[in-house]
Amino acid sequence: MRLLVVGGGGREHALAWALRRENPDADLYCAPGNPGTADLATNLPIAADDVDRLADAADMHGIDLTIVGPEVPLARGLADRLRAEGRAVFGPDAAAAQLEASKAFAKEVMAAAAIPTAVSRTFQELKPALAYVDRHPEPLVVKASGLAAGKGAVVCLRRAEAAGTVRSMLGDRAFGDAGATVVIEAYLEGEEISVLAVTDGREVEILPVSQDHKRLLEGDAGPNTGGMGAYSPVAVATPELLERTRREVLYPALEEMQRRRTPFTGVLYAGLMVDRRGTPWVVEFNCRLGDPETQVVLPLVSGGLTESFWRVARGESVTPIARRRDAASVTTVLASRGYPEAPEKGAAIHIPASLPHGVTVFHAGTTRGADGVLRVNGGRVLNVTAVAPTFAEAQRLSREASETINFEGRIFRRDIGWREAARQAAPAV
Ligand code: AMP
């Protein structure tokens, strides 16, 4: 089997790692991959959003199955293109990827399918948007509708801040075309979880549930980032909650996409806010695996991933994906000083030759120069994932291993999983 993973971040390293584990003899390619995937696969020097060259590469290498990591190539029609050429591809086509690429569209789908989500309105004109902000209760959330690398949602405590955000998006085009349409919505309270469901368009196979940490600093302070760490499983995600998520969120969304004749296949990622009553409210839909969630979710998968991807990619039914129930995982993101605005690049990275049992380092923003030295090449540099029998042990292992990996300007959160730790310290009565 010839497999191609599209993307070059920590998510794609984890994907390549999981695929390699299930398929020791496969020909595995990554485009563009990173120094981590280079140990498992053949990296192809093609940008993840270069649809034409990716299609050519799939042809040239006779790829049987392409798995697309990031959202941008999906929104640009990479899956449509490969399918049109008769190739199996795991990921939605461009019309279905609108569930992520247009928050305005996602809100329409949710309204039509009566999916629990924050009340919202969509605007393209400044004046009515400001008038809506003016009568909206605080806090409120202003979102650029288009793709903004996870940075297009601004939670505003005050209407004045929301008005400023609306002006910068619609007036000054601070987010370019992504902010030409804005969604203004009510603030949801609760605990956020990431539900990743592999789907053939009708049935779903829910992967281990995880929780991301979006803020840069410990205690969930500081600016929003692409994600500073994650853990799985999450105690909040009880079997009852997942059953409600299936019935009230995933099935209705998939049915509505069918009804619109743009069936969704691939990974439907529901970002949920779980309120005190245990109702799952949708914060966002994504059309692919999460980053850094994948780096904790896939290490807990014990079989059936490739088979499920392969079947879904060929229009067949999704098959069971086995998981480890005897383990927990935690990943800590090592970022570079200046992240998320202007991360420093170029520092040499030192990873100990041997890491503790259960620890895997997934590369993200790294590069290996002609001198063979591994160097910092992006904001999120490495993901230090630990798998252990208990959450507490995984948390400790991830944190301790992170301390032993060094580069100038290294920053990381030492409190990944703090909510779970607090829950375990004081179990609910
Ligand atoms: P999004 O780009 O829609 O995923 O939003 C990014 C982050 O902003 C989410 O992960 C939440 O932490 C936060 N957020 C977005 N919408 C809401 C909302 N309606 N209520 C509370 N927090 C939100």
Short mmCIF file of C-alpha atoms and ligand atoms in Angstrom, two decimals:
data_model
loop_
_atom_site.label_atom_id
_atom_site.label_comp_id
_atom_site.label_asym_id
_atom_site.label_seq_id
_atom_site.Cartn_x
_atom_site.Cartn_y
_atom_site.Cartn_z
CA MET A 1 0.00 0.00 0.00
CA ARG A 2 1.21 3.48 -0.90
CA LEU A 3 0.09 6.14 1.54
CA LEU A 4 0.45 9.93 1.40
CA VAL A 5 -0.03 12.19 4.41
CA VAL A 6 -0.54 15.84 3.46
CA GLY A 7 0.79 18.40 5.95
CA GLY A 8 3.92 19.11 7.92
CA GLY A 9 3.01 19.74 11.55
CA GLY A 10 2.75 17.77 14.76
CA ARG A 11 -0.60 16.36 13.70
CA GLU A 12 0.89 14.94 10.52
CA HIS A 13 3.89 13.48 12.37
CA ALA A 14 1.44 11.73 14.72
CA LEU A 15 -0.61 10.55 11.72
CA ALA A 16 2.47 9.18 9.98
CA TRP A 17 3.57 7.51 13.22
CA ALA A 18 0.15 5.85 13.70
CA LEU A 19 -0.04 4.74 10.06
CA ARG A 20 3.50 3.37 10.17
CA ARG A 21 2.68 1.42 13.34
CA GLU A 22 -0.28 -0.24 11.60
CA ASN A 23 1.50 -0.68 8.26
CA PRO A 24 5.15 -1.53 8.82
CA ASP A 25 5.66 -2.43 5.16
CA ALA A 26 3.72 0.36 3.45
CA ASP A 27 5.35 2.98 1.24
CA LEU A 28 4.63 6.07 3.26
CA TYR A 29 5.04 9.62 1.93
CA CYS A 30 4.52 13.00 3.59
CA ALA A 31 4.11 16.33 1.84
CA PRO A 32 5.88 18.35 3.00
CA GLY A 33 6.39 16.45 6.28
CA ASN A 34 9.10 17.54 8.74
CA PRO A 35 12.31 16.13 10.23
CA GLY A 36 10.18 13.87 12.46
CA THR A 37 8.27 12.29 9.59
CA ALA A 38 11.56 11.90 7.69
CA ASP A 39 12.37 9.02 10.08
CA LEU A 40 9.15 7.19 9.16
CA ALA A 41 8.38 8.21 5.62
CA THR A 42 9.69 9.81 2.45
CA ASN A 43 9.18 13.56 2.62
CA LEU A 44 8.13 15.25 -0.61
CA PRO A 45 9.05 18.94 -0.83
CA ILE A 46 5.55 20.14 -1.72
CA ALA A 47 3.57 22.70 0.27
CA ALA A 48 0.44 21.31 1.94
CA ASP A 49 -1.78 23.75 0.04
CA ASP A 50 -0.29 23.25 -3.43
CA VAL A 51 -3.19 21.27 -4.88
CA ASP A 52 -1.73 20.91 -8.39
CA ARG A 53 1.63 19.60 -7.30
CA LEU A 54 0.09 17.28 -4.71
CA ALA A 55 -2.16 15.78 -7.37
CA ASP A 56 0.87 15.32 -9.63
CA ALA A 57 2.82 13.66 -6.80
CA ALA A 58 -0.06 11.26 -6.06
CA ASP A 59 0.04 10.31 -9.71
CA MET A 60 3.80 9.99 -9.95
CA HIS A 61 4.12 7.81 -6.84
CA GLY A 62 0.98 5.77 -7.53
CA ILE A 63 -0.55 6.70 -4.17
CA ASP A 64 -3.39 4.37 -3.10
CA LEU A 65 -4.65 6.47 -0.20
CA THR A 66 -4.13 10.15 0.61
CA ILE A 67 -4.87 11.41 4.12
CA VAL A 68 -5.18 15.18 4.36
CA GLY A 69 -4.13 16.77 7.67
CA PRO A 70 -4.83 20.52 7.40
CA GLU A 71 -8.03 22.36 6.46
CA VAL A 72 -6.63 24.70 3.80
CA PRO A 73 -6.01 22.09 1.06
CA LEU A 74 -9.45 20.58 1.78
CA ALA A 75 -11.14 23.96 1.43
CA ARG A 76 -9.17 24.45 -1.79
CA GLY A 77 -10.50 21.24 -3.28
CA LEU A 78 -7.61 18.79 -2.92
CA ALA A 79 -9.99 15.92 -2.14
CA ASP A 80 -12.27 16.81 -5.11
CA ARG A 81 -9.28 16.88 -7.39
CA LEU A 82 -7.85 13.53 -6.26
CA ARG A 83 -11.26 11.86 -6.36
CA ALA A 84 -11.88 13.21 -9.86
CA GLU A 85 -8.65 11.46 -10.84
CA GLY A 86 -9.93 8.21 -9.35
CA ARG A 87 -7.78 8.26 -6.21
CA ALA A 88 -8.93 7.31 -2.72
CA VAL A 89 -8.66 10.28 -0.38
CA PHE A 90 -9.58 10.60 3.26
CA GLY A 91 -11.03 14.08 3.81
CA PRO A 92 -14.11 16.01 2.71
CA ASP A 93 -14.46 17.72 -0.64
CA ALA A 94 -14.45 21.52 -0.79
CA ALA A 95 -18.22 21.92 -0.49
CA ALA A 96 -18.34 19.83 2.69
CA ALA A 97 -15.18 21.48 4.09
CA GLN A 98 -17.26 24.69 4.22
CA LEU A 99 -18.39 23.41 7.62
CA GLU A 100 -15.02 24.71 8.82
CA ALA A 101 -14.05 27.21 6.13
CA SER A 102 -17.19 29.31 6.64
CA LYS A 103 -18.46 29.79 10.16
CA ALA A 104 -21.49 31.54 8.65
CA PHE A 105 -22.28 28.35 6.69
CA ALA A 106 -21.71 26.15 9.76
CA LYS A 107 -24.18 28.31 11.69
CA GLU A 108 -26.75 27.92 8.89
CA VAL A 109 -26.34 24.14 8.97
CA MET A 110 -26.66 24.08 12.75
CA ALA A 111 -29.78 26.25 12.67
CA ALA A 112 -31.38 24.08 9.97
CA ALA A 113 -30.57 20.91 11.93
CA ALA A 114 -31.55 22.35 15.35
CA ILE A 115 -28.10 21.63 16.78
CA PRO A 116 -27.41 23.29 20.16
CA THR A 117 -25.10 26.25 19.55
CA ALA A 118 -24.76 29.89 20.62
CA VAL A 119 -27.36 32.28 19.22
CA SER A 120 -25.69 34.25 16.46
CA ARG A 121 -26.07 36.65 13.55
CA THR A 122 -23.91 37.01 10.47
CA PHE A 123 -22.90 40.37 8.97
CA GLN A 124 -21.03 41.79 6.02
CA GLU A 125 -21.89 45.43 6.62
CA LEU A 126 -20.33 47.44 9.42
CA LYS A 127 -23.35 49.51 10.51
CA PRO A 128 -25.84 46.72 11.22
CA ALA A 129 -23.07 44.67 12.86
CA LEU A 130 -22.28 47.52 15.26
CA ALA A 131 -25.99 48.03 15.96
CA TYR A 132 -26.27 44.31 16.84
CA VAL A 133 -23.26 44.54 19.16
CA ASP A 134 -24.89 47.55 20.80
CA ARG A 135 -27.89 45.57 21.97
CA HIS A 136 -26.09 42.27 22.67
CA PRO A 137 -25.57 41.14 26.27
CA GLU A 138 -21.97 40.86 27.51
CA PRO A 139 -19.76 38.91 27.12
CA LEU A 140 -20.01 38.19 23.40
CA VAL A 141 -17.87 36.59 20.72
CA VAL A 142 -16.87 38.07 17.36
CA LYS A 143 -15.58 35.68 14.71
CA ALA A 144 -14.09 36.08 11.28
CA SER A 145 -16.18 33.66 9.22
CA GLY A 146 -13.35 32.38 7.03
CA LEU A 147 -10.20 30.38 7.78
CA ALA A 148 -7.91 32.29 10.13
CA ALA A 149 -5.55 29.58 11.45
CA GLY A 150 -7.53 29.27 14.68
CA LYS A 151 -7.08 32.95 15.52
CA GLY A 152 -10.31 34.38 14.10
CA ALA A 153 -12.47 34.15 17.23
CA VAL A 154 -12.32 36.97 19.75
CA VAL A 155 -14.07 36.59 23.08
CA CYS A 156 -15.08 40.09 24.20
CA LEU A 157 -16.01 40.84 27.79
CA ARG A 158 -17.36 44.26 26.83
CA ARG A 159 -19.44 45.56 23.93
CA ALA A 160 -16.82 48.27 23.33
CA GLU A 161 -14.20 45.61 22.68
CA ALA A 162 -16.60 43.74 20.40
CA ALA A 163 -17.31 46.93 18.45
CA GLY A 164 -13.56 47.48 18.03
CA THR A 165 -13.11 43.90 16.83
CA VAL A 166 -15.97 44.23 14.34
CA ARG A 167 -14.41 47.47 13.03
CA SER A 168 -11.02 45.85 12.60
CA MET A 169 -12.51 42.84 10.79
CA LEU A 170 -15.14 44.47 8.58
CA GLY A 171 -13.67 47.96 8.36
CA ASP A 172 -9.88 47.51 8.33
CA ARG A 173 -9.91 43.93 7.02
CA ALA A 174 -7.46 42.89 9.74
CA PHE A 175 -8.19 39.26 8.79
CA GLY A 176 -8.30 39.87 5.04
CA ASP A 177 -11.11 38.10 3.19
CA ALA A 178 -11.60 35.71 6.11
CA GLY A 179 -13.08 38.64 8.01
CA ALA A 180 -15.22 40.02 5.18
CA THR A 181 -18.09 38.19 6.88
CA VAL A 182 -18.33 38.14 10.66
CA VAL A 183 -20.38 36.01 13.02
CA ILE A 184 -21.37 37.62 16.30
CA GLU A 185 -22.56 35.21 18.94
CA ALA A 186 -23.43 34.72 22.57
CA TYR A 187 -20.74 33.59 24.99
CA LEU A 188 -21.07 29.98 26.12
CA GLU A 189 -19.97 28.87 29.56
CA GLY A 190 -18.73 25.43 30.39
CA GLU A 191 -15.87 23.08 29.72
CA GLU A 192 -14.53 22.74 26.20
CA ILE A 193 -13.78 19.33 24.69
CA SER A 194 -12.78 18.11 21.24
CA VAL A 195 -14.81 15.28 19.75
CA LEU A 196 -13.21 13.82 16.64
CA ALA A 197 -15.49 11.52 14.67
CA VAL A 198 -14.37 9.48 11.68
CA THR A 199 -17.40 9.42 9.41
CA ASP A 200 -18.53 7.96 6.11
CA GLY A 201 -21.24 10.62 5.93
CA ARG A 202 -23.82 8.66 7.93
CA GLU A 203 -22.22 6.58 10.66
CA VAL A 204 -19.54 7.81 13.05
CA GLU A 205 -16.65 6.26 14.89
CA ILE A 206 -15.80 8.59 17.77
CA LEU A 207 -12.10 8.69 18.67
CA PRO A 208 -10.91 9.15 22.27
CA VAL A 209 -12.11 12.56 23.45
CA SER A 210 -9.50 15.19 24.25
CA GLN A 211 -9.10 18.69 25.64
CA ASP A 212 -6.89 21.36 24.10
CA HIS A 213 -5.29 24.34 25.89
CA LYS A 214 -5.60 27.35 23.57
CA ARG A 215 -4.09 30.06 25.75
CA LEU A 216 -0.36 30.71 25.77
CA LEU A 217 0.17 30.86 29.53
CA GLU A 218 -0.46 28.70 32.57
CA GLY A 219 -3.89 29.04 34.16
CA ASP A 220 -5.35 29.66 30.68
CA ALA A 221 -4.09 33.25 30.54
CA GLY A 222 -2.50 35.23 27.70
CA PRO A 223 -3.27 35.27 23.99
CA ASN A 224 -4.98 32.55 21.97
CA THR A 225 -2.65 30.14 20.16
CA GLY A 226 -3.01 27.14 17.88
CA GLY A 227 -2.91 25.05 21.09
CA MET A 228 -0.27 24.60 23.83
CA GLY A 229 -1.08 21.05 24.89
CA ALA A 230 -3.81 18.45 25.21
CA TYR A 231 -4.80 15.32 27.07
CA SER A 232 -7.10 12.37 26.58
CA PRO A 233 -9.40 10.88 27.74
CA VAL A 234 -11.45 13.59 29.47
CA ALA A 235 -13.67 12.60 32.40
CA VAL A 236 -16.36 15.10 31.29
CA ALA A 237 -16.92 13.02 28.17
CA THR A 238 -19.08 10.35 29.76
CA PRO A 239 -20.78 7.68 27.64
CA GLU A 240 -24.05 9.60 28.15
CA LEU A 241 -22.51 12.82 26.86
CA LEU A 242 -21.13 11.05 23.80
CA GLU A 243 -24.51 9.49 23.13
CA ARG A 244 -26.12 12.94 23.26
CA THR A 245 -23.36 14.30 21.02
CA ARG A 246 -24.08 11.58 18.50
CA ARG A 247 -27.84 12.17 18.54
CA GLU A 248 -27.96 15.95 18.96
CA VAL A 249 -24.86 17.07 17.07
CA LEU A 250 -23.13 14.59 14.77
CA TYR A 251 -26.08 12.76 13.17
CA PRO A 252 -28.13 15.94 12.59
CA ALA A 253 -25.10 17.71 11.04
CA LEU A 254 -24.36 14.76 8.74
CA GLU A 255 -28.04 14.44 7.76
CA GLU A 256 -28.23 18.14 6.94
CA MET A 257 -25.10 17.86 4.78
CA GLN A 258 -26.69 14.89 2.97
CA ARG A 259 -29.87 16.87 2.48
CA ARG A 260 -27.84 19.64 0.87
CA ARG A 261 -26.20 17.08 -1.40
CA THR A 262 -22.77 17.85 0.02
CA PRO A 263 -22.23 14.75 2.17
CA PHE A 264 -19.40 15.07 4.66
CA THR A 265 -16.81 12.30 4.90
CA GLY A 266 -13.52 12.26 6.76
CA VAL A 267 -13.13 13.59 10.29
CA LEU A 268 -15.91 15.73 11.65
CA TYR A 269 -14.41 17.59 14.60
CA ALA A 270 -16.96 19.06 16.97
CA GLY A 271 -15.55 21.62 19.40
CA LEU A 272 -18.08 21.41 22.22
CA MET A 273 -18.79 23.51 25.28
CA VAL A 274 -20.33 21.22 27.89
CA ASP A 275 -22.49 23.18 30.31
CA ARG A 276 -23.24 22.33 33.93
CA ARG A 277 -26.27 20.30 32.92
CA GLY A 278 -24.19 18.23 30.55
CA THR A 279 -25.56 19.69 27.32
CA PRO A 280 -23.04 19.71 24.47
CA TRP A 281 -23.11 23.10 22.70
CA VAL A 282 -21.21 23.39 19.45
CA VAL A 283 -18.53 26.09 19.48
CA GLU A 284 -17.18 25.14 16.07
CA PHE A 285 -16.96 22.41 13.50
CA ASN A 286 -13.67 21.50 11.88
CA CYS A 287 -13.27 19.27 8.87
CA ARG A 288 -10.11 17.41 9.92
CA LEU A 289 -8.19 16.09 12.91
CA GLY A 290 -7.15 18.63 15.54
CA ASP A 291 -3.64 19.81 16.31
CA PRO A 292 -2.47 19.14 19.06
CA GLU A 293 -5.39 16.78 19.83
CA THR A 294 -4.19 14.19 17.30
CA GLN A 295 -0.93 13.92 19.21
CA VAL A 296 -2.80 12.51 22.24
CA VAL A 297 -5.69 10.77 20.49
CA LEU A 298 -3.80 8.55 18.04
CA PRO A 299 -1.41 7.11 20.65
CA LEU A 300 -4.55 5.77 22.39
CA VAL A 301 -5.81 4.06 19.21
CA SER A 302 -4.85 0.40 19.17
CA GLY A 303 -6.03 -0.68 15.73
CA GLY A 304 -8.34 -0.20 12.78
CA LEU A 305 -7.34 3.36 11.85
CA THR A 306 -5.97 2.64 8.37
CA GLU A 307 -8.82 0.28 7.59
CA SER A 308 -11.40 2.90 8.54
CA PHE A 309 -9.62 5.67 6.57
CA TRP A 310 -9.31 3.35 3.59
CA ARG A 311 -12.96 2.39 3.58
CA VAL A 312 -14.28 5.91 4.07
CA ALA A 313 -11.95 7.15 1.33
CA ARG A 314 -13.50 4.66 -1.07
CA GLY A 315 -17.09 5.54 -0.17
CA GLU A 316 -17.65 2.48 2.02
CA SER A 317 -18.88 2.31 5.61
CA VAL A 318 -16.67 3.35 8.49
CA THR A 319 -15.35 0.38 10.51
CA PRO A 320 -14.55 0.13 14.23
CA ILE A 321 -11.41 1.81 15.52
CA ALA A 322 -10.02 0.12 18.63
CA ARG A 323 -8.75 2.10 21.57
CA ARG A 324 -6.70 1.52 24.67
CA ARG A 325 -8.88 1.80 27.73
CA ASP A 326 -6.00 1.17 30.10
CA ALA A 327 -4.08 4.34 29.37
CA ALA A 328 -4.13 8.13 29.28
CA SER A 329 -2.04 10.53 27.26
CA VAL A 330 -0.82 14.08 27.65
CA THR A 331 1.07 16.21 25.16
CA THR A 332 3.00 19.37 25.99
CA VAL A 333 3.79 21.81 23.20
CA LEU A 334 7.28 23.28 23.30
CA ALA A 335 7.01 26.66 21.59
CA SER A 336 9.53 29.31 20.70
CA ARG A 337 9.81 32.67 22.49
CA GLY A 338 7.68 35.26 20.72
CA TYR A 339 4.94 32.77 19.79
CA PRO A 340 2.20 33.34 18.65
CA GLU A 341 3.01 36.78 17.14
CA ALA A 342 6.66 36.51 16.12
CA PRO A 343 8.40 33.31 17.20
CA GLU A 344 12.20 33.28 17.17
CA LYS A 345 13.69 30.81 14.73
CA GLY A 346 17.05 29.17 14.20
CA ALA A 347 18.04 27.90 17.67
CA ALA A 348 19.59 24.41 17.83
CA ILE A 349 17.39 21.78 19.49
CA HIS A 350 18.80 19.17 21.88
CA ILE A 351 16.69 16.05 22.42
CA PRO A 352 18.13 13.40 24.78
CA ALA A 353 19.18 10.24 22.96
CA SER A 354 16.91 8.16 25.13
CA LEU A 355 13.55 9.26 26.45
CA PRO A 356 11.52 7.57 29.21
CA HIS A 357 9.30 4.64 28.22
CA GLY A 358 5.93 5.95 26.97
CA VAL A 359 7.28 9.28 25.70
CA THR A 360 7.17 10.16 22.00
CA VAL A 361 8.30 13.49 20.55
CA PHE A 362 6.29 14.70 17.56
CA HIS A 363 7.92 17.39 15.46
CA ALA A 364 6.10 20.52 14.27
CA GLY A 365 8.17 23.66 13.59
CA THR A 366 11.58 22.05 13.16
CA THR A 367 14.05 21.87 10.32
CA ARG A 368 17.29 20.01 9.76
CA GLY A 369 19.98 22.06 8.05
CA ALA A 370 22.73 20.81 5.75
CA ASP A 371 24.91 20.54 8.87
CA GLY A 372 22.49 17.91 10.23
CA VAL A 373 21.57 20.06 13.23
CA LEU A 374 17.90 20.13 14.22
CA ARG A 375 16.71 23.74 14.51
CA VAL A 376 13.65 25.75 15.49
CA ASN A 377 11.63 26.70 12.41
CA GLY A 378 8.22 27.73 13.70
CA GLY A 379 6.13 28.84 16.67
CA ARG A 380 5.08 25.43 17.92
CA VAL A 381 8.29 23.43 17.75
CA LEU A 382 7.73 20.00 19.32
CA ASN A 383 4.96 18.02 21.00
CA VAL A 384 6.06 15.89 23.91
CA THR A 385 3.47 13.12 24.23
CA ALA A 386 3.43 10.71 27.16
CA VAL A 387 1.22 7.63 27.43
CA ALA A 388 0.89 5.99 30.85
CA PRO A 389 -1.57 3.86 32.83
CA THR A 390 -2.98 6.92 34.61
CA PHE A 391 -3.59 10.55 33.71
CA ALA A 392 -1.41 11.75 36.61
CA GLU A 393 1.49 9.61 35.44
CA ALA A 394 1.15 10.75 31.82
CA GLN A 395 1.03 14.37 32.94
CA ARG A 396 4.16 14.00 35.03
CA LEU A 397 6.03 12.14 32.28
CA SER A 398 5.15 14.72 29.61
CA ARG A 399 6.22 17.60 31.84
CA GLU A 400 9.45 15.98 32.99
CA ALA A 401 10.45 14.92 29.49
CA SER A 402 9.72 18.48 28.28
CA GLU A 403 12.23 19.84 30.81
CA THR A 404 14.96 17.65 29.29
CA ILE A 405 14.50 18.92 25.72
CA ASN A 406 16.31 22.19 25.22
CA PHE A 407 16.59 25.07 22.81
CA GLU A 408 17.22 28.76 23.31
CA GLY A 409 13.88 30.51 23.82
CA ARG A 410 11.94 27.36 24.73
CA ILE A 411 8.56 28.08 26.37
CA PHE A 412 5.91 25.63 27.53
CA ARG A 413 3.02 25.27 29.92
CA ARG A 414 3.61 23.07 32.94
CA ASP A 415 -0.09 22.81 33.75
CA ILE A 416 -1.45 20.83 30.78
CA GLY A 417 -4.47 18.88 32.00
CA TRP A 418 -5.02 21.06 35.06
CA ARG A 419 -8.80 20.66 34.90
CA GLU A 420 -8.51 16.88 34.91
CA ALA A 421 -5.97 17.03 37.74
CA ALA A 422 -8.34 19.23 39.78
CA ARG A 423 -11.22 16.83 39.12
CA GLN A 424 -9.17 13.88 40.27
CA ALA A 425 -8.04 15.73 43.41
CA ALA A 426 -11.64 16.57 44.34
CA PRO A 427 -13.99 14.08 42.71
CA ALA A 428 -17.55 15.27 42.15
CA VAL A 429 -20.03 13.94 44.74
P1 AMP B 1 -13.38 28.97 17.12
O1 AMP B 1 -12.39 29.58 16.17
O2 AMP B 1 -14.79 29.19 16.79
O3 AMP B 1 -13.03 27.57 17.46
O4 AMP B 1 -13.10 29.67 18.52
C1 AMP B 1 -11.83 29.63 19.14
C2 AMP B 1 -11.99 29.56 20.64
O5 AMP B 1 -12.71 30.69 21.13
C3 AMP B 1 -12.78 28.36 21.09
O6 AMP B 1 -11.99 27.22 21.19
C4 AMP B 1 -13.33 28.84 22.42
O7 AMP B 1 -12.37 28.68 23.44
C5 AMP B 1 -13.57 30.30 22.18
N1 AMP B 1 -14.98 30.51 21.77
C6 AMP B 1 -15.44 30.56 20.52
N2 AMP B 1 -16.78 30.75 20.51
C7 AMP B 1 -17.16 30.82 21.80
C8 AMP B 1 -18.42 31.02 22.46
N3 AMP B 1 -19.55 31.21 21.78
N4 AMP B 1 -18.42 31.04 23.80
C9 AMP B 1 -17.29 30.88 24.51
N5 AMP B 1 -16.08 30.70 23.96
C10 AMP B 1 -16.00 30.67 22.61
#
